[in-house]
GROMACS .gro file of C-alpha atoms in nm:
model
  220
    1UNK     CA    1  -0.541  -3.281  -0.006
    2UNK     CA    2  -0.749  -2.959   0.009
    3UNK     CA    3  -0.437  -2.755   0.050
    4UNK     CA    4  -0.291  -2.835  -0.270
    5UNK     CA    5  -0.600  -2.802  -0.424
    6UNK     CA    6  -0.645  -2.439  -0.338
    7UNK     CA    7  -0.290  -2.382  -0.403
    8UNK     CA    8  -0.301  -2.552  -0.754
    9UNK     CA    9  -0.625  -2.370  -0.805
   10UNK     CA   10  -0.475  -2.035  -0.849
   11UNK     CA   11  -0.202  -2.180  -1.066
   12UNK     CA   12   0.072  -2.110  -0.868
   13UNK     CA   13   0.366  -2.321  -0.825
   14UNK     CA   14   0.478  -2.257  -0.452
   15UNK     CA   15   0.826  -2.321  -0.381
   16UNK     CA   16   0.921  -2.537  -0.116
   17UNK     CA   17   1.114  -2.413   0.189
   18UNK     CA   18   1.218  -2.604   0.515
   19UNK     CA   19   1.028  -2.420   0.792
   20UNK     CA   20   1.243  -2.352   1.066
   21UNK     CA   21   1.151  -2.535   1.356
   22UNK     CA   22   1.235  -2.246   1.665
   23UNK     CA   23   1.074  -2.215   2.040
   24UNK     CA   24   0.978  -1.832   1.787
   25UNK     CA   25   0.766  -2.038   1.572
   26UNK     CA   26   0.425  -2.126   1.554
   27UNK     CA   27   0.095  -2.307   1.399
   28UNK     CA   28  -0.231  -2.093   1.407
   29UNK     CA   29  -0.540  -2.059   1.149
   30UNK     CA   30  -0.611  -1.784   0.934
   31UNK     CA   31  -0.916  -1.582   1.025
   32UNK     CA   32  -0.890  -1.355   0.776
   33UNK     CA   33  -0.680  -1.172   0.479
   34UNK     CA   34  -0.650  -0.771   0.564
   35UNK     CA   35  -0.465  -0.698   0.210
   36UNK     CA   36  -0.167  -0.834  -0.011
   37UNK     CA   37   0.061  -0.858   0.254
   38UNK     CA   38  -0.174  -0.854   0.621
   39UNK     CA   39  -0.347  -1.154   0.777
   40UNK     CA   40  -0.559  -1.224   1.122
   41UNK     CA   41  -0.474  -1.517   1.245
   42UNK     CA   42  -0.633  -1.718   1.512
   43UNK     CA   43  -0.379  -1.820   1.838
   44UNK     CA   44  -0.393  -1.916   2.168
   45UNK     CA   45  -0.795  -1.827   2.159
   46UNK     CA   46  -0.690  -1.478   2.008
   47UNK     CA   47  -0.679  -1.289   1.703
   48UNK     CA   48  -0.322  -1.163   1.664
   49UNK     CA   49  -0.260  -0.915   1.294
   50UNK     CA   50   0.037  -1.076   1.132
   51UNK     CA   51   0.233  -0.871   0.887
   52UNK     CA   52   0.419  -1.098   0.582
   53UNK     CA   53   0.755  -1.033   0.646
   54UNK     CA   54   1.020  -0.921   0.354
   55UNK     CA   55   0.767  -0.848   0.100
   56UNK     CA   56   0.563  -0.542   0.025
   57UNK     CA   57   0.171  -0.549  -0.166
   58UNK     CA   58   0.031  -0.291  -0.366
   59UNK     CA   59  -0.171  -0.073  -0.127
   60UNK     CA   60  -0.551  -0.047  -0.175
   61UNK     CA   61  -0.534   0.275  -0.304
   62UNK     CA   62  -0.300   0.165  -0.576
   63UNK     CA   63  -0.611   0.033  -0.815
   64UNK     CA   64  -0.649  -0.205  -0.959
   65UNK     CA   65  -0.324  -0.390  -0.821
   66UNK     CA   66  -0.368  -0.385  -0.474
   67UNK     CA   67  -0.783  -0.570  -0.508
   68UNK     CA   68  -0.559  -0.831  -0.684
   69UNK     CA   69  -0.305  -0.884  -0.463
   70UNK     CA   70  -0.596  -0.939  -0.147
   71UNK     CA   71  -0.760  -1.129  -0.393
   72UNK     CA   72  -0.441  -1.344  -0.474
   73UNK     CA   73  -0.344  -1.399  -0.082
   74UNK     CA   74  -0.701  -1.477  -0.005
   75UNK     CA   75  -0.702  -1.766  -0.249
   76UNK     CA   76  -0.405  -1.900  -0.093
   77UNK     CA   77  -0.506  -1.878   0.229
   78UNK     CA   78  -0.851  -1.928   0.249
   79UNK     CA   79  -1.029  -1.881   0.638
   80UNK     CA   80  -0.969  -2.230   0.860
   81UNK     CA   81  -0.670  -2.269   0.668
   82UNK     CA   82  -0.367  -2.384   0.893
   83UNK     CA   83  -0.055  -2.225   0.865
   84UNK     CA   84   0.307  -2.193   1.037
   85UNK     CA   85   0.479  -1.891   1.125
   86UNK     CA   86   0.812  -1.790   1.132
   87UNK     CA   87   0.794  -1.492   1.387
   88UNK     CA   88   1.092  -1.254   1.257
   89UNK     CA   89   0.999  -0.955   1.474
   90UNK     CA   90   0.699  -0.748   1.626
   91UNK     CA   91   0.617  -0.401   1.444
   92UNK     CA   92   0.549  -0.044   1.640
   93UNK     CA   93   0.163  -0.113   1.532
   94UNK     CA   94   0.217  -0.459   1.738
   95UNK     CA   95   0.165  -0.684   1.471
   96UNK     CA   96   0.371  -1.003   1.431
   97UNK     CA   97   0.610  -0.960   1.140
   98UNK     CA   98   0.703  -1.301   0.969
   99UNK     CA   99   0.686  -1.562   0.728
  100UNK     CA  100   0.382  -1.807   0.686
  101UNK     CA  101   0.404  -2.133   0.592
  102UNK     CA  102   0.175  -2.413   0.415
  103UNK     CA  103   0.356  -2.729   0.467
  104UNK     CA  104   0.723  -2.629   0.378
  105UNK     CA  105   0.614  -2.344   0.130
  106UNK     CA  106   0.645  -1.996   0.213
  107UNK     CA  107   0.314  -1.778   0.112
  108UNK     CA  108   0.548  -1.479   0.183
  109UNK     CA  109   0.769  -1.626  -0.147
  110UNK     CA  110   0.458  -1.704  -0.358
  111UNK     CA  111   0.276  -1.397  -0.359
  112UNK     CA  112   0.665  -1.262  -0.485
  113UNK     CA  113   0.629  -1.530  -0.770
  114UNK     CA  114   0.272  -1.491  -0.894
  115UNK     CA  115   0.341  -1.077  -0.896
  116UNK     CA  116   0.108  -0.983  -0.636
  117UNK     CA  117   0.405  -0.781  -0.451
  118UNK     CA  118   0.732  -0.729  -0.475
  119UNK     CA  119   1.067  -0.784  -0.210
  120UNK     CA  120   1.066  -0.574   0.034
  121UNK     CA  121   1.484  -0.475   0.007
  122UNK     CA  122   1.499  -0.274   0.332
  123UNK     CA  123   1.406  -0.559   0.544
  124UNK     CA  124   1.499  -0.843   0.337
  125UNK     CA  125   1.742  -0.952   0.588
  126UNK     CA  126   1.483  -1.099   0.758
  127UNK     CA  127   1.432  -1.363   0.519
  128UNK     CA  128   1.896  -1.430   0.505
  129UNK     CA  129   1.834  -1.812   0.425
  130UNK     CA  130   1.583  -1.763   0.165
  131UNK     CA  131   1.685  -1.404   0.042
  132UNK     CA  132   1.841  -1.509  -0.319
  133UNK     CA  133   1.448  -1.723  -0.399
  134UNK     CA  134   1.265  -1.427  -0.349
  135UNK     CA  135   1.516  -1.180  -0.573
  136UNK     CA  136   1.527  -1.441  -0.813
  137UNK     CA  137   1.124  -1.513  -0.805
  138UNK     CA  138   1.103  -1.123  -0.813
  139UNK     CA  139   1.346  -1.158  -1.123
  140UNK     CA  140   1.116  -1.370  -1.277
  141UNK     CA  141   0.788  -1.233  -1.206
  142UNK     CA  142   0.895  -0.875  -1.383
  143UNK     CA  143   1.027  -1.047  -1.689
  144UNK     CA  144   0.702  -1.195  -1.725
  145UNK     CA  145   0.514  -0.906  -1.670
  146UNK     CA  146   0.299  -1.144  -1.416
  147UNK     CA  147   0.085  -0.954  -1.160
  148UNK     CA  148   0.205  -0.566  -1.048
  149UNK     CA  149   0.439  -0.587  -1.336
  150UNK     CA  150   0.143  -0.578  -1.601
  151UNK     CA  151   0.179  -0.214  -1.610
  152UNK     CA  152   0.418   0.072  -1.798
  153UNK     CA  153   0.582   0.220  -1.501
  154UNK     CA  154   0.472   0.019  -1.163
  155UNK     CA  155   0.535   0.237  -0.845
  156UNK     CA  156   0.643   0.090  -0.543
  157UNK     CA  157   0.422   0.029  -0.251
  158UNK     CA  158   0.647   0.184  -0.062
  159UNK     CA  159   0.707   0.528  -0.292
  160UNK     CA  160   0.347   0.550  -0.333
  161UNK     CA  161   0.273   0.528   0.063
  162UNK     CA  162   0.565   0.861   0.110
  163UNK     CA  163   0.408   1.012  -0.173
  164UNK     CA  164   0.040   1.005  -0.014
  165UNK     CA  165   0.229   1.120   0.345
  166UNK     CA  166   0.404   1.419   0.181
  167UNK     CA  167   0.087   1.522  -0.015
  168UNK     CA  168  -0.099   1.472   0.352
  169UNK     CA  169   0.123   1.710   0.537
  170UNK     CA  170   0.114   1.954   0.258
  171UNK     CA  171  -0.036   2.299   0.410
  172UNK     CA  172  -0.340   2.394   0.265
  173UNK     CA  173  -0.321   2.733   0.104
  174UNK     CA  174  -0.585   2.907  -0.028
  175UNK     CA  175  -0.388   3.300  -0.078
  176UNK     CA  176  -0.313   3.296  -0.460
  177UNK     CA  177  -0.481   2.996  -0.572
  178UNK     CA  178  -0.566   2.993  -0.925
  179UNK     CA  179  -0.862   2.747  -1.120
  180UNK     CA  180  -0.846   2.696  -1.480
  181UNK     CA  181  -1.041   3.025  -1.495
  182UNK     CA  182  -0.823   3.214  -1.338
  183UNK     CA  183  -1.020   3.243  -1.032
  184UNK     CA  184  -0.826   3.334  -0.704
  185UNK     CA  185  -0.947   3.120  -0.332
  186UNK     CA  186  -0.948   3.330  -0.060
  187UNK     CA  187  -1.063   3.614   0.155
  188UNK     CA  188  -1.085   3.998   0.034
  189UNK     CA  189  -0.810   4.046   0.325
  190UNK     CA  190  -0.583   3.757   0.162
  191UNK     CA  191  -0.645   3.933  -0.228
  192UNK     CA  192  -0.579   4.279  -0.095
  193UNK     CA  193  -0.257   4.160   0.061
  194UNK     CA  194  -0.159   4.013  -0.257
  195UNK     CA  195  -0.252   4.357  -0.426
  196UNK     CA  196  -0.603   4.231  -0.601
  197UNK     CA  197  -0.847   4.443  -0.489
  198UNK     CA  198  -1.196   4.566  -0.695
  199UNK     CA  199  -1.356   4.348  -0.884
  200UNK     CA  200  -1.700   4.418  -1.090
  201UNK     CA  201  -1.929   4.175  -1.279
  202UNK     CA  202  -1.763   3.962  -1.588
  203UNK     CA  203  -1.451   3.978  -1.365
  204UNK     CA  204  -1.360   3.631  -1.265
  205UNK     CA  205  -1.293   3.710  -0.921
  206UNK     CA  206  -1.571   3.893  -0.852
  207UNK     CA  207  -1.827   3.651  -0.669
  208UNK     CA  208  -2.126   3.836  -0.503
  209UNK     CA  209  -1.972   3.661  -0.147
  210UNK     CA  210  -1.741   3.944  -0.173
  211UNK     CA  211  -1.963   4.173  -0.272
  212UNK     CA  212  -2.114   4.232   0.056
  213UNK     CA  213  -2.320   4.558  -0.050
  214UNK     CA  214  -2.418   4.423  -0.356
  215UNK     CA  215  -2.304   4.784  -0.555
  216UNK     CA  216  -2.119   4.582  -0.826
  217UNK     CA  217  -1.781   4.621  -0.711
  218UNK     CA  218  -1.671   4.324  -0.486
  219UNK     CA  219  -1.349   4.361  -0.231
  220UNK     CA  220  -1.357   4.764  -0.285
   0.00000   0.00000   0.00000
């Protein structure tokens, strides 16, 4: 069947889970893969965003691990490809947050065993029946040093996402900024306030933008 071929293709060895057959659940195709852990699916004549649920990819940013995570989920779920979904919950974005099947194996589970993310603990609960295969595929995957654990100190996905948000709501200061040559940002006002204040040529906070009379003596 083309579905095992594209699954065997990639050389991994999908474990197989009952899907749960629920009035939640549902069959749709994939349109497209967003990232390591993000499809668009096709349903109902719509395109619905459908986050994998209980697992967490290496963000884009995080190069080269999160191209080869997309690259990994888009190899095992090609576009046209039917799947199943086990709808756990919808997201504040509005995405549909679950599990997606091929046959009886969970995609969610493989992309834990090949490497190409890791368990998502906080909202593992999600996946209670099948909770102790992905810890142990996650087990297995670092002691292998397969995928995302290929590297000295991985960060996780989600310490790397805080990280960028702190380091986003950071103020911007410029008062008593220093480059490597010892250089201060800011206004004359800002260096006078922080008791800097005449400058002459050779000096490396003299700049001829604060020498606005062009005498040789910036910020007098």
């Amino acid at each position: 069947m083309k579905t095992a071929l594209s699954l065997a293709a990639i050389g991994v060895t999908i474990l197989a889970v009952q899907f749960p057959s629920t009035a939640a659940n549902f069959t749709a195709k994939v349109v497209s893969v967003g990232d390591g852990d993000t499809i668009t699916i096709g349903y109902n004549g719509k395109k619905k965003t459908v986050r994998l649920a209980c697992i967490d990819a290496p963000e884009t940013r995080q190069k080269p691990w999160g191209q080869r995570s997309t690259a990994k989920l888009k190899g095992l779920l090609p576009g046209g490809q039917r799947v199943k979904i086990r709808q756990v919950t919808i997201d504040r974005y509005g995405r549909t947050v679950g599990e997606v099947y091929v046959g009886n194996r969970s995609i969610n589970l493989a992309m834990v065993q090949a490497g190409e993310a890791v368990v998502y603990r906080q909202y593992l609960d999600a996946c209670r029946d099948t909770k102790s295969l992905y810890l142990k595929a996650e087990q297995q995957a670092k002691k292998r040093r397969l995928g995302y654990w290929n590297q000295r100190n991985p960060i996780m996905p989600s310490t790397f996402r805080r990280q960028g948000r702190r380091s986003n709501s950071s103020p911007r200061r410029t008062q008593g900024t220093m480059s490597t040559q010892g250089y201060v940002a800011g206004t004359c006002k800002e260096l006078r306030r922080m008791g800097l204040s005449r400058f002459t040529p050779g000096d490396p906070n003299y700049t001829r933008g604060r020498d606005r009379d062009n005498d040789g003596i910036a910020c007098e």
